[in-house]
C-alpha positions as a printed Julia matrix, in Angstrom:
121×3 Matrix{Float64}:
  9.55    2.6   24.88
  7.59   -0.64  24.73
  5.84   -1.73  21.55
  2.85   -3.99  20.95
  2.05   -5.03  17.39
 -1.28   -6.41  16.26
 -3.47   -6.88  13.2
 -1.85   -9.8   11.42
 -3.81  -12.68  10.02
 -4.57  -14.84   7.03
 -5.58  -13.14   3.81
 -5.98  -14.14   0.2
 -3.74  -12.58  -2.42
 -5.05   -9.19  -3.47
 -6.58   -8.51  -0.1
 -5.71   -5.93   2.54
 -4.64   -5.9    6.17
 -3.78   -3.11   8.56
 -1.17   -3.63  11.22
 -1.0    -1.49  14.33
  1.82   -0.89  16.75
  0.97    0.74  20.06
  3.8     2.34  22.0
  4.09    3.17  25.65
  5.95    6.17  26.97
  5.69    9.91  26.73
  8.35   10.43  24.1
  6.74    8.53  21.23
  6.61   11.63  19.05
 10.4    11.91  19.16
 10.96    8.38  17.85
 11.21    7.24  14.29
  9.18    4.1   13.72
  9.7     1.28  11.28
  8.22   -1.97  10.12
 10.35   -5.0    9.34
  9.39   -8.52   8.35
 11.09  -11.86   8.65
 10.67  -15.29   7.15
 12.07  -18.29   9.02
 15.73  -18.73   8.21
 16.03  -15.3    6.64
 17.27  -11.94   7.84
 14.88   -9.33   9.08
 13.89   -7.19   6.09
 13.05   -3.5    6.09
  9.52   -2.7    4.96
  8.69    0.91   5.79
  9.57    3.72   8.14
  8.2     7.05   9.28
 10.41    9.6   10.96
  9.56   11.58  14.05
  8.89   14.5   11.68
  6.56   12.57   9.37
  8.93   11.63   6.55
  8.26    8.24   4.95
 10.33    5.66   3.15
  9.45    2.24   1.78
 11.16   -0.85   0.48
 10.87   -1.15  -3.29
  9.0    -4.43  -2.93
  6.09   -2.74  -1.12
  6.13    0.75  -2.61
  2.71    1.67  -3.97
  1.01   -1.12  -2.02
  1.86   -0.43   1.62
  1.34    2.82   3.49
  2.79    3.65   6.87
  1.29    6.3    9.13
  1.53    7.43  12.69
 -0.86    9.0   15.18
  1.17   10.69  17.9
 -1.96   11.41  19.93
 -2.58    7.66  20.18
  1.09    6.63  20.38
  0.41    4.3   17.47
  1.95    3.57  14.1
  0.11    1.74  11.35
  0.96   -0.23   8.24
 -1.82   -0.43   5.69
 -1.08   -3.32   3.36
 -3.01   -3.51   0.1
 -2.73   -5.8   -2.92
 -1.12   -8.42  -0.76
  0.99  -11.1   -2.39
  2.08  -14.53  -1.14
  5.64  -13.1   -0.96
  4.41  -10.73   1.75
  3.96  -13.69   4.08
  6.18  -13.15   7.13
  6.21  -12.15  10.76
  5.97   -8.37  10.86
  7.72   -6.38  13.56
  7.49   -2.75  14.52
 10.57   -1.0   15.81
 11.51    2.36  17.26
 14.65    4.42  17.49
 15.42    7.91  18.71
 16.28   10.3   15.94
 16.04    9.68  12.22
 14.91    6.37  10.72
 17.38    3.78   9.5
 16.99    0.89   7.1
 18.81   -1.75   9.11
 17.31   -3.71  11.97
 20.48   -3.4   14.03
 19.92    0.37  14.24
 16.71   -0.01  16.25
 16.73   -0.3   20.02
 13.09   -1.14  20.65
 11.02   -3.94  19.14
  7.5    -5.25  19.3
  6.77   -8.94  19.58
  5.81   -9.51  15.94
  2.55  -10.39  14.25
  2.12  -13.11  11.63
  0.85  -12.19   8.18
  0.02  -15.07   5.85
 -1.1   -14.47   2.29
 -2.51  -17.39   0.38
 -2.48  -17.64  -3.4
């Protein structure tokens, strides 16, 4: 499966952004999807995931502010980001893996190209 992320940008603290990740392929509904983010010089950090069956999990740092969703008819997964903070600044990546979601980047076989999110104070 090939992934294409979009929707990043520059936003003031407290604002909202919605990221999208469009997937190619007929088996999208069987993949668990995840969002990770990465600052330069840091490891890729788990943000949120949604399983093939619609189960969700979030990093503690974004819980209550970010919401992941998926539309299998459109082969797309979304990340709605509200109450953004400067600490949310990073390149955001979507990822896919067959089977259940995992919390570690190394467990994902397919990656999008990343989209920059910058939150100013």
